[in-house]
Amino acid sequence: MSLHPSIAAVRRPVRATLEQLEPGEKVIVACSGGADSLALASAAVFEGHKLGLHVIGATVDHGMQEGSATQAAKVVGQLAEMGVDETVTATVEVKAERDGPEAAARQARYAVLDQLAENLGASVILLGHTRDDQAETVLLGLTRGSGARSLSGMRARFDRYRRPLLETTRIDTETACQIEGLDVWQDPHNRDFAYTRARIRHRVLPTLEEDLGPGVTEALARTAEQLREDADFIDDIAEAMHRELGGTLPVETLAGYPPAVRTRVLRIAALEAGSPPAELTREHVKAVDRLITDWRGQRWIDLPGHLRARRTDSSIVFESGPFTGSI
């Protein structure tokens, strides 16, 4: 019997990802109970066991909805029924962030997944983001004016994380779950139009598909891939130049860099000095850049994380607070 195309669309990229590991290695599958992550978990069990891998199903309870603990327990039960080698659930406290509850939940989730991987000795963490998620991310970046890095969408791999389904559609993951008889959880937040992503998913993208014709989602995801290649290339250059500077930021040297590289070097330096990545915006970096390109005797630039950037006679320096009075 031939494999259903939707199941094949999920299993094929998962196998390609897992084939890069050695037998006996541990893999964490992050699963919320939605169609994308359930389809991912099922494929990881099927393909991972054939490759001799130890598959761990993990769910994170953000505590942001009534009954979230019950839902987390249900997901763990489904993962066990699938045949994962081990299940784990973690509860996190989501603290309010300037970028909103979604960003705060994401940061908390990644932090606990990293901790689980360290404690369990897992080599890889699989995430269930699809091509539809990628298109939504690109549109979010457009609305925020976040630049090429944001428009390049989500990376297929970073650190220990892998997103094997970035070229798989949500229709395929939903269909795969139906065929396999998996009980999919419909997250109420996905229909809560207080969240920008929910509006993009259920209003903006359908309108674009209707008015501009089918294929908008694919085009956005394709654009992200192309931009990511360019952004990765420039990021690599900036990181190399930052290393060459050896912890100093001489104004004369920085002034000779192309703007795209110079602002990235300044961002790297600000992050290393302690500015939170979720709060450090392009406007902050541009303000620091003006200490080099438009120097008019500015005293300092305040940055997130109780940080200040100042220009000395010949360098840009970052100073940690708290600050009192004038400097």
mmCIF file of N, CA and C in Angstrom, residues 61-167:
data_model
loop_
_atom_site.group_PDB
_atom_site.id
_atom_site.type_symbol
_atom_site.label_atom_id
_atom_site.label_comp_id
_atom_site.label_asym_id
_atom_site.label_seq_id
_atom_site.Cartn_x
_atom_site.Cartn_y
_atom_site.Cartn_z
ATOM 1 N N ASP A 61 3.880 23.522 29.496
ATOM 2 C CA ASP A 61 2.662 24.177 29.975
ATOM 3 C C ASP A 61 3.012 25.613 30.339
ATOM 4 N N HIS A 62 2.478 26.568 29.546
ATOM 5 C CA HIS A 62 2.776 27.977 29.793
ATOM 6 C C HIS A 62 1.883 28.575 30.878
ATOM 7 N N GLY A 63 0.839 27.840 31.260
ATOM 8 C CA GLY A 63 -0.056 28.338 32.291
ATOM 9 C C GLY A 63 -0.817 29.588 31.902
ATOM 10 N N MET A 64 -1.001 29.819 30.597
ATOM 11 C CA MET A 64 -1.638 31.039 30.121
ATOM 12 C C MET A 64 -3.126 30.859 29.831
ATOM 13 N N GLN A 65 -3.607 29.615 29.935
ATOM 14 C CA GLN A 65 -5.010 29.342 29.661
ATOM 15 C C GLN A 65 -5.578 28.459 30.759
ATOM 16 N N GLU A 66 -6.849 28.613 31.006
ATOM 17 C CA GLU A 66 -7.510 27.751 31.972
ATOM 18 C C GLU A 66 -7.484 26.316 31.453
ATOM 19 N N GLY A 67 -7.129 25.390 32.320
ATOM 20 C CA GLY A 67 -7.080 23.984 31.931
ATOM 21 C C GLY A 67 -5.808 23.593 31.204
ATOM 22 N N SER A 68 -4.785 24.448 31.244
ATOM 23 C CA SER A 68 -3.556 24.144 30.508
ATOM 24 C C SER A 68 -2.849 22.902 31.060
ATOM 25 N N ALA A 69 -2.944 22.686 32.365
ATOM 26 C CA ALA A 69 -2.303 21.503 32.946
ATOM 27 C C ALA A 69 -2.978 20.230 32.461
ATOM 28 N N THR A 70 -4.291 20.275 32.336
ATOM 29 C CA THR A 70 -5.033 19.120 31.824
ATOM 30 C C THR A 70 -4.648 18.835 30.380
ATOM 31 N N GLN A 71 -4.528 19.898 29.585
ATOM 32 C CA GLN A 71 -4.137 19.733 28.189
ATOM 33 C C GLN A 71 -2.732 19.149 28.084
ATOM 34 N N ALA A 72 -1.824 19.629 28.917
ATOM 35 C CA ALA A 72 -0.457 19.108 28.894
ATOM 36 C C ALA A 72 -0.439 17.616 29.221
ATOM 37 N N ALA A 73 -1.242 17.217 30.196
ATOM 38 C CA ALA A 73 -1.310 15.791 30.554
ATOM 39 C C ALA A 73 -1.870 14.962 29.398
ATOM 40 N N LYS A 74 -2.836 15.537 28.683
ATOM 41 C CA LYS A 74 -3.410 14.829 27.538
ATOM 42 C C LYS A 74 -2.374 14.629 26.436
ATOM 43 N N VAL A 75 -1.576 15.659 26.202
ATOM 44 C CA VAL A 75 -0.535 15.554 25.182
ATOM 45 C C VAL A 75 0.476 14.485 25.554
ATOM 46 N N VAL A 76 0.878 14.473 26.818
ATOM 47 C CA VAL A 76 1.831 13.458 27.272
ATOM 48 C C VAL A 76 1.263 12.056 27.043
ATOM 49 N N GLY A 77 -0.045 11.898 27.312
ATOM 50 C CA GLY A 77 -0.675 10.608 27.077
ATOM 51 C C GLY A 77 -0.639 10.206 25.608
ATOM 52 N N GLN A 78 -0.911 11.162 24.726
ATOM 53 C CA GLN A 78 -0.870 10.853 23.290
ATOM 54 C C GLN A 78 0.542 10.494 22.834
ATOM 55 N N LEU A 79 1.520 11.212 23.359
ATOM 56 C CA LEU A 79 2.905 10.916 23.007
ATOM 57 C C LEU A 79 3.297 9.506 23.435
ATOM 58 N N ALA A 80 2.846 9.122 24.612
ATOM 59 C CA ALA A 80 3.136 7.772 25.100
ATOM 60 C C ALA A 80 2.478 6.722 24.210
ATOM 61 N N GLU A 81 1.246 6.984 23.792
ATOM 62 C CA GLU A 81 0.538 6.050 22.906
ATOM 63 C C GLU A 81 1.229 5.931 21.549
ATOM 64 N N MET A 82 1.846 6.997 21.102
ATOM 65 C CA MET A 82 2.580 6.971 19.829
ATOM 66 C C MET A 82 3.785 6.048 19.899
ATOM 67 N N GLY A 83 4.343 5.908 21.091
ATOM 68 C CA GLY A 83 5.511 5.062 21.239
ATOM 69 C C GLY A 83 6.809 5.794 21.475
ATOM 70 N N VAL A 84 6.728 7.059 21.953
ATOM 71 C CA VAL A 84 7.984 7.735 22.285
ATOM 72 C C VAL A 84 8.679 6.967 23.403
ATOM 73 N N ASP A 85 9.979 7.060 23.460
ATOM 74 C CA ASP A 85 10.743 6.322 24.457
ATOM 75 C C ASP A 85 10.643 6.936 25.843
ATOM 76 N N GLU A 86 10.273 8.215 25.872
ATOM 77 C CA GLU A 86 10.251 8.926 27.142
ATOM 78 C C GLU A 86 9.367 10.155 26.972
ATOM 79 N N THR A 87 8.647 10.510 28.021
ATOM 80 C CA THR A 87 7.845 11.736 27.975
ATOM 81 C C THR A 87 8.263 12.645 29.124
ATOM 82 N N VAL A 88 8.106 13.936 28.882
ATOM 83 C CA VAL A 88 8.430 14.908 29.920
ATOM 84 C C VAL A 88 7.535 16.121 29.716
ATOM 85 N N THR A 89 7.101 16.699 30.823
ATOM 86 C CA THR A 89 6.340 17.936 30.767
ATOM 87 C C THR A 89 6.979 18.947 31.707
ATOM 88 N N ALA A 90 6.924 20.198 31.304
ATOM 89 C CA ALA A 90 7.523 21.262 32.119
ATOM 90 C C ALA A 90 6.555 22.431 32.184
ATOM 91 N N THR A 91 6.486 23.053 33.338
ATOM 92 C CA THR A 91 5.649 24.236 33.536
ATOM 93 C C THR A 91 6.542 25.456 33.638
ATOM 94 N N VAL A 92 6.193 26.499 32.905
ATOM 95 C CA VAL A 92 7.002 27.709 32.913
ATOM 96 C C VAL A 92 6.155 28.887 33.354
ATOM 97 N N GLU A 93 6.830 29.886 33.892
ATOM 98 C CA GLU A 93 6.174 31.134 34.249
ATOM 99 C C GLU A 93 6.459 32.158 33.162
ATOM 100 N N VAL A 94 5.402 32.654 32.550
ATOM 101 C CA VAL A 94 5.548 33.608 31.460
ATOM 102 C C VAL A 94 5.450 35.022 32.032
ATOM 103 N N LYS A 95 6.556 35.731 31.978
ATOM 104 C CA LYS A 95 6.592 37.099 32.491
ATOM 105 C C LYS A 95 6.281 38.073 31.370
ATOM 106 N N ALA A 96 5.605 39.141 31.717
ATOM 107 C CA ALA A 96 5.213 40.144 30.727
ATOM 108 C C ALA A 96 6.456 40.742 30.078
ATOM 109 N N GLU A 97 6.403 40.872 28.743
ATOM 110 C CA GLU A 97 7.481 41.479 27.986
ATOM 111 C C GLU A 97 6.922 42.619 27.141
ATOM 112 N N ARG A 98 7.801 43.543 26.777
ATOM 113 C CA ARG A 98 7.352 44.664 25.965
ATOM 114 C C ARG A 98 6.798 44.188 24.623
ATOM 115 N N ASP A 99 7.362 43.104 24.084
ATOM 116 C CA ASP A 99 6.932 42.610 22.782
ATOM 117 C C ASP A 99 5.673 41.765 22.858
ATOM 118 N N GLY A 100 5.071 41.632 24.047
ATOM 119 C CA GLY A 100 3.797 40.947 24.164
ATOM 120 C C GLY A 100 3.921 39.528 24.705
ATOM 121 N N PRO A 101 2.762 38.907 25.005
ATOM 122 C CA PRO A 101 2.757 37.579 25.622
ATOM 123 C C PRO A 101 3.307 36.476 24.727
ATOM 124 N N GLU A 102 3.135 36.604 23.414
ATOM 125 C CA GLU A 102 3.654 35.573 22.513
ATOM 126 C C GLU A 102 5.171 35.489 22.597
ATOM 127 N N ALA A 103 5.816 36.652 22.562
ATOM 128 C CA ALA A 103 7.276 36.671 22.641
ATOM 129 C C ALA A 103 7.754 36.162 23.997
ATOM 130 N N ALA A 104 7.050 36.542 25.057
ATOM 131 C CA ALA A 104 7.422 36.084 26.399
ATOM 132 C C ALA A 104 7.279 34.575 26.514
ATOM 133 N N ALA A 105 6.184 34.043 25.974
ATOM 134 C CA ALA A 105 5.968 32.592 26.028
ATOM 135 C C ALA A 105 7.044 31.857 25.234
ATOM 136 N N ARG A 106 7.408 32.421 24.085
ATOM 137 C CA ARG A 106 8.427 31.786 23.252
ATOM 138 C C ARG A 106 9.767 31.738 23.981
ATOM 139 N N GLN A 107 10.139 32.854 24.612
ATOM 140 C CA GLN A 107 11.408 32.879 25.341
ATOM 141 C C GLN A 107 11.412 31.866 26.479
ATOM 142 N N ALA A 108 10.302 31.802 27.210
ATOM 143 C CA ALA A 108 10.214 30.851 28.324
ATOM 144 C C ALA A 108 10.280 29.415 27.811
ATOM 145 N N ARG A 109 9.621 29.169 26.684
ATOM 146 C CA ARG A 109 9.596 27.812 26.117
ATOM 147 C C ARG A 109 10.993 27.370 25.685
ATOM 148 N N TYR A 110 11.699 28.244 24.975
ATOM 149 C CA TYR A 110 13.041 27.868 24.527
ATOM 150 C C TYR A 110 13.982 27.664 25.708
ATOM 151 N N ALA A 111 13.824 28.480 26.729
ATOM 152 C CA ALA A 111 14.689 28.340 27.899
ATOM 153 C C ALA A 111 14.508 26.979 28.562
ATOM 154 N N VAL A 112 13.257 26.542 28.702
ATOM 155 C CA VAL A 112 13.022 25.263 29.363
ATOM 156 C C VAL A 112 13.398 24.096 28.447
ATOM 157 N N LEU A 113 13.211 24.247 27.139
ATOM 158 C CA LEU A 113 13.625 23.177 26.220
ATOM 159 C C LEU A 113 15.143 23.015 26.229
ATOM 160 N N ASP A 114 15.859 24.145 26.281
ATOM 161 C CA ASP A 114 17.323 24.064 26.381
ATOM 162 C C ASP A 114 17.741 23.342 27.663
ATOM 163 N N GLN A 115 17.046 23.655 28.749
ATOM 164 C CA GLN A 115 17.370 23.019 30.025
ATOM 165 C C GLN A 115 17.082 21.515 29.967
ATOM 166 N N LEU A 116 15.962 21.150 29.359
ATOM 167 C CA LEU A 116 15.629 19.735 29.227
ATOM 168 C C LEU A 116 16.683 19.004 28.398
ATOM 169 N N ALA A 117 17.109 19.629 27.306
ATOM 170 C CA ALA A 117 18.112 18.993 26.462
ATOM 171 C C ALA A 117 19.410 18.764 27.223
ATOM 172 N N GLU A 118 19.795 19.756 28.030
ATOM 173 C CA GLU A 118 21.008 19.598 28.829
ATOM 174 C C GLU A 118 20.856 18.476 29.850
ATOM 175 N N ASN A 119 19.720 18.458 30.540
ATOM 176 C CA ASN A 119 19.515 17.464 31.596
ATOM 177 C C ASN A 119 19.372 16.049 31.046
ATOM 178 N N LEU A 120 18.754 15.932 29.864
ATOM 179 C CA LEU A 120 18.482 14.613 29.299
ATOM 180 C C LEU A 120 19.553 14.148 28.319
ATOM 181 N N GLY A 121 20.465 15.044 27.978
ATOM 182 C CA GLY A 121 21.526 14.676 27.039
ATOM 183 C C GLY A 121 21.043 14.554 25.612
ATOM 184 N N ALA A 122 20.091 15.383 25.221
ATOM 185 C CA ALA A 122 19.547 15.331 23.861
ATOM 186 C C ALA A 122 20.400 16.150 22.902
ATOM 187 N N SER A 123 20.623 15.605 21.724
ATOM 188 C CA SER A 123 21.433 16.293 20.726
ATOM 189 C C SER A 123 20.639 17.328 19.951
ATOM 190 N N VAL A 124 19.346 17.038 19.743
ATOM 191 C CA VAL A 124 18.528 17.842 18.845
ATOM 192 C C VAL A 124 17.147 18.048 19.449
ATOM 193 N N ILE A 125 16.573 19.225 19.198
ATOM 194 C CA ILE A 125 15.189 19.519 19.565
ATOM 195 C C ILE A 125 14.430 19.823 18.286
ATOM 196 N N LEU A 126 13.372 19.071 18.021
ATOM 197 C CA LEU A 126 12.568 19.281 16.826
ATOM 198 C C LEU A 126 11.390 20.201 17.128
ATOM 199 N N LEU A 127 11.166 21.162 16.241
ATOM 200 C CA LEU A 127 10.039 22.090 16.342
ATOM 201 C C LEU A 127 9.135 21.907 15.127
ATOM 202 N N GLY A 128 7.835 22.088 15.311
ATOM 203 C CA GLY A 128 6.866 21.752 14.280
ATOM 204 C C GLY A 128 6.397 22.898 13.403
ATOM 205 N N HIS A 129 7.186 23.927 13.209
ATOM 206 C CA HIS A 129 6.752 25.046 12.377
ATOM 207 C C HIS A 129 6.681 24.644 10.903
ATOM 208 N N THR A 130 5.640 25.105 10.217
ATOM 209 C CA THR A 130 5.391 24.738 8.829
ATOM 210 C C THR A 130 5.619 25.922 7.889
ATOM 211 N N ARG A 131 5.399 25.658 6.605
ATOM 212 C CA ARG A 131 5.529 26.727 5.613
ATOM 213 C C ARG A 131 4.526 27.842 5.868
ATOM 214 N N ASP A 132 3.347 27.495 6.374
ATOM 215 C CA ASP A 132 2.340 28.507 6.698
ATOM 216 C C ASP A 132 2.829 29.415 7.835
ATOM 217 N N ASP A 133 3.457 28.806 8.847
ATOM 218 C CA ASP A 133 4.035 29.603 9.935
ATOM 219 C C ASP A 133 5.109 30.543 9.394
ATOM 220 N N GLN A 134 5.877 30.041 8.437
ATOM 221 C CA GLN A 134 6.935 30.866 7.851
ATOM 222 C C GLN A 134 6.347 32.094 7.148
ATOM 223 N N ALA A 135 5.284 31.892 6.382
ATOM 224 C CA ALA A 135 4.645 33.005 5.681
ATOM 225 C C ALA A 135 4.097 34.028 6.673
ATOM 226 N N GLU A 136 3.492 33.544 7.740
ATOM 227 C CA GLU A 136 2.969 34.447 8.767
ATOM 228 C C GLU A 136 4.090 35.258 9.407
ATOM 229 N N THR A 137 5.230 34.619 9.631
ATOM 230 C CA THR A 137 6.364 35.294 10.242
ATOM 231 C C THR A 137 6.891 36.411 9.338
ATOM 232 N N VAL A 138 6.933 36.149 8.039
ATOM 233 C CA VAL A 138 7.382 37.167 7.094
ATOM 234 C C VAL A 138 6.444 38.364 7.114
ATOM 235 N N LEU A 139 5.138 38.120 7.127
ATOM 236 C CA LEU A 139 4.177 39.216 7.175
ATOM 237 C C LEU A 139 4.299 40.002 8.481
ATOM 238 N N LEU A 140 4.522 39.305 9.574
ATOM 239 C CA LEU A 140 4.737 39.989 10.852
ATOM 240 C C LEU A 140 5.948 40.911 10.769
ATOM 241 N N GLY A 141 7.015 40.413 10.145
ATOM 242 C CA GLY A 141 8.212 41.226 9.982
ATOM 243 C C GLY A 141 7.947 42.453 9.131
ATOM 244 N N LEU A 142 7.138 42.302 8.087
ATOM 245 C CA LEU A 142 6.788 43.435 7.234
ATOM 246 C C LEU A 142 6.033 44.503 8.018
ATOM 247 N N THR A 143 5.080 44.073 8.832
ATOM 248 C CA THR A 143 4.268 45.037 9.574
ATOM 249 C C THR A 143 5.088 45.776 10.617
ATOM 250 N N ARG A 144 6.154 45.149 11.104
ATOM 251 C CA ARG A 144 6.976 45.759 12.150
ATOM 252 C C ARG A 144 8.175 46.515 11.601
ATOM 253 N N GLY A 145 8.378 46.419 10.276
ATOM 254 C CA GLY A 145 9.529 47.094 9.698
ATOM 255 C C GLY A 145 10.837 46.620 10.294
ATOM 256 N N SER A 146 10.966 45.295 10.435
ATOM 257 C CA SER A 146 12.065 44.744 11.225
ATOM 258 C C SER A 146 13.330 44.452 10.430
ATOM 259 N N GLY A 147 13.327 44.693 9.131
ATOM 260 C CA GLY A 147 14.549 44.499 8.365
ATOM 261 C C GLY A 147 14.694 43.100 7.807
ATOM 262 N N ALA A 148 15.831 42.887 7.116
ATOM 263 C CA ALA A 148 16.046 41.650 6.361
ATOM 264 C C ALA A 148 16.057 40.421 7.255
ATOM 265 N N ARG A 149 16.644 40.531 8.443
ATOM 266 C CA ARG A 149 16.716 39.349 9.307
ATOM 267 C C ARG A 149 15.331 38.859 9.693
ATOM 268 N N SER A 150 14.435 39.773 10.016
ATOM 269 C CA SER A 150 13.079 39.371 10.367
ATOM 270 C C SER A 150 12.329 38.853 9.149
ATOM 271 N N LEU A 151 12.519 39.512 7.997
ATOM 272 C CA LEU A 151 11.831 39.075 6.784
ATOM 273 C C LEU A 151 12.355 37.737 6.286
ATOM 274 N N SER A 152 13.538 37.354 6.724
ATOM 275 C CA SER A 152 14.072 36.056 6.312
ATOM 276 C C SER A 152 13.431 34.908 7.067
ATOM 277 N N GLY A 153 12.539 35.236 7.991
ATOM 278 C CA GLY A 153 11.735 34.205 8.646
ATOM 279 C C GLY A 153 12.503 33.346 9.621
ATOM 280 N N MET A 154 11.965 32.168 9.853
ATOM 281 C CA MET A 154 12.546 31.232 10.809
ATOM 282 C C MET A 154 13.612 30.374 10.136
ATOM 283 N N ARG A 155 14.668 30.125 10.860
ATOM 284 C CA ARG A 155 15.742 29.293 10.327
ATOM 285 C C ARG A 155 15.389 27.816 10.451
ATOM 286 N N ALA A 156 15.800 27.038 9.474
ATOM 287 C CA ALA A 156 15.543 25.603 9.512
ATOM 288 C C ALA A 156 16.339 24.931 10.620
ATOM 289 N N ARG A 157 17.463 25.527 10.972
ATOM 290 C CA ARG A 157 18.276 24.972 12.058
ATOM 291 C C ARG A 157 19.064 26.089 12.731
ATOM 292 N N PHE A 158 19.166 26.014 14.038
ATOM 293 C CA PHE A 158 20.024 26.917 14.802
ATOM 294 C C PHE A 158 20.305 26.242 16.143
ATOM 295 N N ASP A 159 21.549 26.374 16.565
ATOM 296 C CA ASP A 159 21.988 25.693 17.788
ATOM 297 C C ASP A 159 21.575 24.219 17.709
ATOM 298 N N ARG A 160 20.842 23.742 18.712
ATOM 299 C CA ARG A 160 20.407 22.338 18.677
ATOM 300 C C ARG A 160 19.002 22.183 18.091
ATOM 301 N N TYR A 161 18.402 23.267 17.651
ATOM 302 C CA TYR A 161 17.022 23.227 17.161
ATOM 303 C C TYR A 161 16.972 22.910 15.666
ATOM 304 N N ARG A 162 15.930 22.154 15.284
ATOM 305 C CA ARG A 162 15.689 21.828 13.887
ATOM 306 C C ARG A 162 14.203 22.008 13.588
ATOM 307 N N ARG A 163 13.901 22.565 12.405
ATOM 308 C CA ARG A 163 12.515 22.716 11.948
ATOM 309 C C ARG A 163 12.355 21.960 10.633
ATOM 310 N N PRO A 164 12.148 20.677 10.683
ATOM 311 C CA PRO A 164 12.102 19.894 9.441
ATOM 312 C C PRO A 164 10.888 20.165 8.572
ATOM 313 N N LEU A 165 9.833 20.771 9.115
ATOM 314 C CA LEU A 165 8.578 20.926 8.363
ATOM 315 C C LEU A 165 8.407 22.304 7.734
ATOM 316 N N LEU A 166 9.471 23.088 7.626
ATOM 317 C CA LEU A 166 9.332 24.444 7.103
ATOM 318 C C LEU A 166 8.894 24.479 5.636
ATOM 319 N N GLU A 167 9.027 23.382 4.918
ATOM 320 C CA GLU A 167 8.552 23.325 3.536
ATOM 321 C C GLU A 167 7.303 22.457 3.423
#
